[in-house]
PDB file of C-alpha atoms in Angstrom:
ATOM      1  CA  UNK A   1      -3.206  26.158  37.639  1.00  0.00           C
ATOM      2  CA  UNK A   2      -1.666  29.091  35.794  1.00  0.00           C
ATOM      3  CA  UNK A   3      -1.670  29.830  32.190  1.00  0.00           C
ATOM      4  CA  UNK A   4       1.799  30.652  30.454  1.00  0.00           C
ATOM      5  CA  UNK A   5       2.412  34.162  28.668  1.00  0.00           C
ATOM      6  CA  UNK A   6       2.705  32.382  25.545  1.00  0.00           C
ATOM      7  CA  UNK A   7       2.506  28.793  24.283  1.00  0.00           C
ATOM      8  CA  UNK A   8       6.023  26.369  24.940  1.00  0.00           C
ATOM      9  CA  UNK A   9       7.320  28.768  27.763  1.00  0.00           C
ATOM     10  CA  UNK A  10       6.625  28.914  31.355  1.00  0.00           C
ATOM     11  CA  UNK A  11       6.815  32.473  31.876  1.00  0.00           C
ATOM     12  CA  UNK A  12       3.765  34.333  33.367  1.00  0.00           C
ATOM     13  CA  UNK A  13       2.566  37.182  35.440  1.00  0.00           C
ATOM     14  CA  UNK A  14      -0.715  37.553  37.739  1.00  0.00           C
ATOM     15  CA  UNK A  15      -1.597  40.167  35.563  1.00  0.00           C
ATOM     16  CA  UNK A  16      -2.042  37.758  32.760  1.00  0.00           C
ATOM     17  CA  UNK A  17      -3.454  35.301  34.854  1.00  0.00           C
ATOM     18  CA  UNK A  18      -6.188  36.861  36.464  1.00  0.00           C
ATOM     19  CA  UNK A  19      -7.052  38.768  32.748  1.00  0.00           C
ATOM     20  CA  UNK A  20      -7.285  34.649  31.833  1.00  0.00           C
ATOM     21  CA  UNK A  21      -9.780  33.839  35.033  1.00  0.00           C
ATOM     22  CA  UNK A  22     -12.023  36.759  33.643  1.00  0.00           C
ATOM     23  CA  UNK A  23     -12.042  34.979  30.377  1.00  0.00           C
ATOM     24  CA  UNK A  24     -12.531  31.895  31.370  1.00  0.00           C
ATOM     25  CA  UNK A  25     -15.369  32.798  33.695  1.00  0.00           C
ATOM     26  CA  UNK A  26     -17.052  34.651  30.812  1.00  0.00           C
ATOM     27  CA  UNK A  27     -16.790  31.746  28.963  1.00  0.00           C
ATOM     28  CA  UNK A  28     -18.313  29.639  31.457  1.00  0.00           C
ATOM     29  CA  UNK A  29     -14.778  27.682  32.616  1.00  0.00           C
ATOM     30  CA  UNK A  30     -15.423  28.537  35.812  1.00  0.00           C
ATOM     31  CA  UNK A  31     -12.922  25.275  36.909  1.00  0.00           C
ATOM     32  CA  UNK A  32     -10.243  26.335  34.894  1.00  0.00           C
ATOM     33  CA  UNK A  33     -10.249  30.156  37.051  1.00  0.00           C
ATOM     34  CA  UNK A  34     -10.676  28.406  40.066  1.00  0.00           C
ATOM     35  CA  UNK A  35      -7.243  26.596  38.928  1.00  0.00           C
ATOM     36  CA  UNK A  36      -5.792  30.047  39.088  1.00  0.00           C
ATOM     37  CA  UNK A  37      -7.511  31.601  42.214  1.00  0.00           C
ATOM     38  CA  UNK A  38      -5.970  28.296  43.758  1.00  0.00           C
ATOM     39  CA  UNK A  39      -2.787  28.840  43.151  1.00  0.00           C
ATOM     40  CA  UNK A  40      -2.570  32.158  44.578  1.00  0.00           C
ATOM     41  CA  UNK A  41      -4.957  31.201  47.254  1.00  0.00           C
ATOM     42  CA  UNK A  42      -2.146  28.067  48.040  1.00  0.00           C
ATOM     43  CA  UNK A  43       0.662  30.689  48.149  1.00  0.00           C
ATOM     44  CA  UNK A  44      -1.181  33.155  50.535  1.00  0.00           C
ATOM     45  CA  UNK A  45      -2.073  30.211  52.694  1.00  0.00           C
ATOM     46  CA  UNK A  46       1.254  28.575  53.120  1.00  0.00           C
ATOM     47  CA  UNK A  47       3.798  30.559  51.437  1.00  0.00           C
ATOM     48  CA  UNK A  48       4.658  33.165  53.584  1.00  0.00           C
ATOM     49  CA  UNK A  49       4.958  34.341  57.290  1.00  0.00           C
ATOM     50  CA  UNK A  50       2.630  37.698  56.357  1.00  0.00           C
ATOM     51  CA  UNK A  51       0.042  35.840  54.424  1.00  0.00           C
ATOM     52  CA  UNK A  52       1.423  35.830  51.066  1.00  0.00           C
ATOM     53  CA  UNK A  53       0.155  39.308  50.218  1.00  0.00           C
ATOM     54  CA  UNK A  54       1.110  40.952  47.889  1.00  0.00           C
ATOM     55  CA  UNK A  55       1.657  38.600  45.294  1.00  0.00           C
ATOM     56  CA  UNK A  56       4.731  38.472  43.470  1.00  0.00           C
ATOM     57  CA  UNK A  57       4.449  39.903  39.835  1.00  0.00           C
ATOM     58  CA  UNK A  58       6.432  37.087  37.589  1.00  0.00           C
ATOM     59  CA  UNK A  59       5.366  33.168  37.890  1.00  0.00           C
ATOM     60  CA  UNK A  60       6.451  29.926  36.585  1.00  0.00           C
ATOM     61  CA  UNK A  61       2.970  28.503  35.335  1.00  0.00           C
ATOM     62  CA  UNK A  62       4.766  25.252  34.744  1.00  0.00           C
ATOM     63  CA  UNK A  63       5.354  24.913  38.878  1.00  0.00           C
ATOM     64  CA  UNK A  64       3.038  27.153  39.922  1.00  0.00           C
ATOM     65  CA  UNK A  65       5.600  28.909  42.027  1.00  0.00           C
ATOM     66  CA  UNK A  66       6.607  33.309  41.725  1.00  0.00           C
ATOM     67  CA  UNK A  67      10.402  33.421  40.077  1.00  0.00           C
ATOM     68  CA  UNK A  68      11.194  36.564  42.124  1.00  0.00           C
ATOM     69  CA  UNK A  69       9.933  38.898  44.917  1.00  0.00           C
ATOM     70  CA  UNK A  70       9.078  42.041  42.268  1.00  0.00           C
ATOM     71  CA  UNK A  71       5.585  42.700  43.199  1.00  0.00           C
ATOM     72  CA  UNK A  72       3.464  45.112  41.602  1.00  0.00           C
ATOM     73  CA  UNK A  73       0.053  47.009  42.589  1.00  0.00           C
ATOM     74  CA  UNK A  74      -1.267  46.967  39.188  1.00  0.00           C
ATOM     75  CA  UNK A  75      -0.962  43.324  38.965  1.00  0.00           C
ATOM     76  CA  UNK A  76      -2.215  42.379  42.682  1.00  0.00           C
ATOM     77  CA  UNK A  77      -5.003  44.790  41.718  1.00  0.00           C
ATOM     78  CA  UNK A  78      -6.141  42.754  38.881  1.00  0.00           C
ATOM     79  CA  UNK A  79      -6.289  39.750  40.736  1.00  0.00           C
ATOM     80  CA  UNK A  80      -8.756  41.780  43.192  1.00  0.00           C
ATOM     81  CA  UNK A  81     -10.668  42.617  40.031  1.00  0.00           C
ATOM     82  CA  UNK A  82     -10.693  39.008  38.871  1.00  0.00           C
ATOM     83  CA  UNK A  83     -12.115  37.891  42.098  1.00  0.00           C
ATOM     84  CA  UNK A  84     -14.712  40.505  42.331  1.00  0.00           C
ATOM     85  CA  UNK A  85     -15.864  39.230  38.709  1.00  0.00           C
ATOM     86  CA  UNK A  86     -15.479  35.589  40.352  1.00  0.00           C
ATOM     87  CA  UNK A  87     -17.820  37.085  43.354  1.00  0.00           C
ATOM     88  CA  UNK A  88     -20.805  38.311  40.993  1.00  0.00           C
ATOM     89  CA  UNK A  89     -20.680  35.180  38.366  1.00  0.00           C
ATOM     90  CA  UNK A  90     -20.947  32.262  40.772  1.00  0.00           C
ATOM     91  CA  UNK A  91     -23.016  31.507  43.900  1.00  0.00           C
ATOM     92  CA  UNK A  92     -19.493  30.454  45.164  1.00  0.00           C
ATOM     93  CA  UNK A  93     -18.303  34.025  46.522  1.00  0.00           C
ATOM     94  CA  UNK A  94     -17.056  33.207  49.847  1.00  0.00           C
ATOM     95  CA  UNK A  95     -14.476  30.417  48.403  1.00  0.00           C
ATOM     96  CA  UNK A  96     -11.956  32.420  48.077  1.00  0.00           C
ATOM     97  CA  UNK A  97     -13.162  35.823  50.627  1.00  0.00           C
ATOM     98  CA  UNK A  98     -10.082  35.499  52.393  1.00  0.00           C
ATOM     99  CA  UNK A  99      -8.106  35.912  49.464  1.00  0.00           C
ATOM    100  CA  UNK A 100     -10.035  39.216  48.527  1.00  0.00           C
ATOM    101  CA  UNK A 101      -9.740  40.360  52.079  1.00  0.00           C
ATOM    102  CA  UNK A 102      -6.056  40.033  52.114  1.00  0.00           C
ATOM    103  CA  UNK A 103      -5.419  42.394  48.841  1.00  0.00           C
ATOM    104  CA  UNK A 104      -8.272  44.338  50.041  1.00  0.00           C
ATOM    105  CA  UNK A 105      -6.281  44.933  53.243  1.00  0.00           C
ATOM    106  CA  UNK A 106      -3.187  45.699  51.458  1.00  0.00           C
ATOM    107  CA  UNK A 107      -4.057  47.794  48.886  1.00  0.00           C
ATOM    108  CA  UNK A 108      -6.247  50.190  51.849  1.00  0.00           C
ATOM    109  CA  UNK A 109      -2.363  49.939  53.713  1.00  0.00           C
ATOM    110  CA  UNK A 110      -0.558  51.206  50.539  1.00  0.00           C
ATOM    111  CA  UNK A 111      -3.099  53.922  49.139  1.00  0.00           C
ATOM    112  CA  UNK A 112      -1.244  56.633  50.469  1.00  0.00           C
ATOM    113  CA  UNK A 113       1.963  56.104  49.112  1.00  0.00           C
ATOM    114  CA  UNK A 114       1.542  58.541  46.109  1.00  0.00           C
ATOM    115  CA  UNK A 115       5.254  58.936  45.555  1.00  0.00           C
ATOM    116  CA  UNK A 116       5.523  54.331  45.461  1.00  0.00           C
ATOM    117  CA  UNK A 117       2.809  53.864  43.243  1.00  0.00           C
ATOM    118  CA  UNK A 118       2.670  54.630  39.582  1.00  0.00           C
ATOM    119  CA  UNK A 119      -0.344  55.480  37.802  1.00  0.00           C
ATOM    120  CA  UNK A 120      -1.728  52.480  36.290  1.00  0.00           C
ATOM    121  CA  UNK A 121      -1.468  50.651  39.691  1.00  0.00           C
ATOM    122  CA  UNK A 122      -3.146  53.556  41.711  1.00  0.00           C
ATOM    123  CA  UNK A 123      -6.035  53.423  38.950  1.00  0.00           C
ATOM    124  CA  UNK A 124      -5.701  49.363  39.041  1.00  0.00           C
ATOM    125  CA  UNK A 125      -6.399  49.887  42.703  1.00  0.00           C
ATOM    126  CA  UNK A 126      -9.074  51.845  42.944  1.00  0.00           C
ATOM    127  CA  UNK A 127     -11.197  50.322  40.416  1.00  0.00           C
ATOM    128  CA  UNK A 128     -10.479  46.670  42.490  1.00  0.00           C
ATOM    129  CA  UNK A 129     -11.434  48.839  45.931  1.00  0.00           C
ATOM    130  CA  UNK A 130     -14.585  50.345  44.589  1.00  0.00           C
ATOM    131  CA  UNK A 131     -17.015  47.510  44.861  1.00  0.00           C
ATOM    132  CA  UNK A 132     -15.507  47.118  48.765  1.00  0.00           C
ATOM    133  CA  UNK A 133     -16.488  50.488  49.521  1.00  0.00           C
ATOM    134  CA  UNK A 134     -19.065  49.758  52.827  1.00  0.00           C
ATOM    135  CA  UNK A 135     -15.898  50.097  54.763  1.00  0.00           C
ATOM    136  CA  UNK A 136     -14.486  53.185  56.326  1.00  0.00           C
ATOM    137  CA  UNK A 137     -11.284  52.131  55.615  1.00  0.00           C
ATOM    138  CA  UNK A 138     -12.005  51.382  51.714  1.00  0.00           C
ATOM    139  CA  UNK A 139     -13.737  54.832  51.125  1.00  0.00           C
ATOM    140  CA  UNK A 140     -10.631  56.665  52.825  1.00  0.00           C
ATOM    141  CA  UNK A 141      -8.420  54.717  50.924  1.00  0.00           C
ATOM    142  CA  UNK A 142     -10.107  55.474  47.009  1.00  0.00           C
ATOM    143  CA  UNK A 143      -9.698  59.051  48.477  1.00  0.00           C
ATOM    144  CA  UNK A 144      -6.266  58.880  48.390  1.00  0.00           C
ATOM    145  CA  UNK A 145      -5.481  57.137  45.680  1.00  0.00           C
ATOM    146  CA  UNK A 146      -7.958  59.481  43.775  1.00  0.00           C
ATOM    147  CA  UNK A 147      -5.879  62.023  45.312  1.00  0.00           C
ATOM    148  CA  UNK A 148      -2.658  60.830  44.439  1.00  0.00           C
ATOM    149  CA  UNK A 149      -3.753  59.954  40.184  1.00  0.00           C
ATOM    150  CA  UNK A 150      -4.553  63.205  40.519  1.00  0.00           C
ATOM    151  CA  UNK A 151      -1.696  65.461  42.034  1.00  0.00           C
ATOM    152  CA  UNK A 152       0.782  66.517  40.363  1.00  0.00           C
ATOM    153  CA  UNK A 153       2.885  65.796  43.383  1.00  0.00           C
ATOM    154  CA  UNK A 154       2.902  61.986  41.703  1.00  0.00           C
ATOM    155  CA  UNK A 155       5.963  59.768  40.611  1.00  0.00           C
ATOM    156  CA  UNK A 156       8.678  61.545  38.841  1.00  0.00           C
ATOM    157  CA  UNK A 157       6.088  65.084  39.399  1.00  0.00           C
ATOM    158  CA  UNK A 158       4.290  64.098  36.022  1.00  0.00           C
ATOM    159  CA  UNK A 159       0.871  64.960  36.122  1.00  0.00           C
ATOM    160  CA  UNK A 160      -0.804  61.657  34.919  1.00  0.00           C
ATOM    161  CA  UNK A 161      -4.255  63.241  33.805  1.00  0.00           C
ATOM    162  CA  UNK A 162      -2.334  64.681  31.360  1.00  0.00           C
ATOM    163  CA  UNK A 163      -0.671  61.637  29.719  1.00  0.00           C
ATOM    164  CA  UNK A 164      -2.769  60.481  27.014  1.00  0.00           C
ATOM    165  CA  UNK A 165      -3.232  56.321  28.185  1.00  0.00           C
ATOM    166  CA  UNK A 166      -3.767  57.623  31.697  1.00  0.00           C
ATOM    167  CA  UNK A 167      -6.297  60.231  30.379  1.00  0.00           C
ATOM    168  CA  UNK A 168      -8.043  57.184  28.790  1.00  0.00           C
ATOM    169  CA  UNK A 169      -8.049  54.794  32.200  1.00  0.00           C
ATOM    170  CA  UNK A 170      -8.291  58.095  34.596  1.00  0.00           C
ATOM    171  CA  UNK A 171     -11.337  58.237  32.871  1.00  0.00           C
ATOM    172  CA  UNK A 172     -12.737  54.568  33.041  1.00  0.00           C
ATOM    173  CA  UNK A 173     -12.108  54.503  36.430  1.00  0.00           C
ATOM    174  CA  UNK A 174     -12.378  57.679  38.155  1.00  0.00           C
ATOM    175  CA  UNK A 175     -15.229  58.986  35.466  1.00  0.00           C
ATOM    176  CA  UNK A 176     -15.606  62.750  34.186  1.00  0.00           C
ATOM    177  CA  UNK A 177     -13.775  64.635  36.516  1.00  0.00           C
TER     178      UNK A 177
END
């Protein structure tokens, strides 16, 4: 299943975890990220009454169970990205599609909400969106959250372009704008 934060605790996060699956599917483990996607995939299946999405941000890798209901973008969005990377490295893609189409359908739901987002989980969004962009519904949602990055009607009125590690991932994701 899940992979502690560091070694002798339980503590974890999804963020760490799915950062782990893209290892370990680089490195040809492609059992040991399935032990991950299951997990999650578990949770959304039987876990709770709207499907389990979105994920809650801290886990217990030694039960496999989330220790509270904070939930993040940025870290929901990585486990998008980790199952897009699952999608292009195995011949296996639809095993988990109904995991992907539930963040997929949350993070197009929560695009718009410049002002509940902050910037590294607008840019964690987009970048997980952007290979689902043959639907409507995607393409209007990278608008926004393009949109949002960009205003500087964002969280707390800073104007993230401007602040130096989101000038560095602005870039990666959004390109040279």
């Amino acid at each position: 299943g899940l992979v502690s934060s560091r070694q002798g605790e339980c503590f974890s996060t999804i963020y760490k975890n799915a950062l782990a699956a893209m290892v370990f599917l680089h490195e040809g483990d492609r059992t040991s990220a399935e032990g991950i996607f299951d997990v999650f995939n578990g949770y959304m299946n039987t876990m709770s009454p709207i499907g389990g999405v979105p994920f809650p941000k801290d886990w217990d890798a030694c039960t496999g169970n989330p220790t509270n209901a904070n939930y993040w973008e940025g870290d929901n969005a990585f486990l998008l990205l980790a199952l897009n990377y699952y999608d292009r490295s195995t011949a296996n893609g639809q095993r988990y599609a109904d995991l992907s189409d539930q963040l997929v359908s949350w993070m197009v739901g929560r695009a718009g909400l410049c002002s509940g987002i902050v910037a590294e989980g607008g840019s964690n969004m987009y970048a997980a969106l952007k290979p689902h962009d043959d639907d409507a519904a995607v393409i209007a949602a990278l608008d926004q959250l393009r949109s949002c990055y960009f205003s500087k009607g964002a969280p707390s009125s800073v104007a993230y372009p401007y602040v130096l590690d989101h000038t560095v991932r602005g870039a990666l994701v959004f390109g040279d704008q």
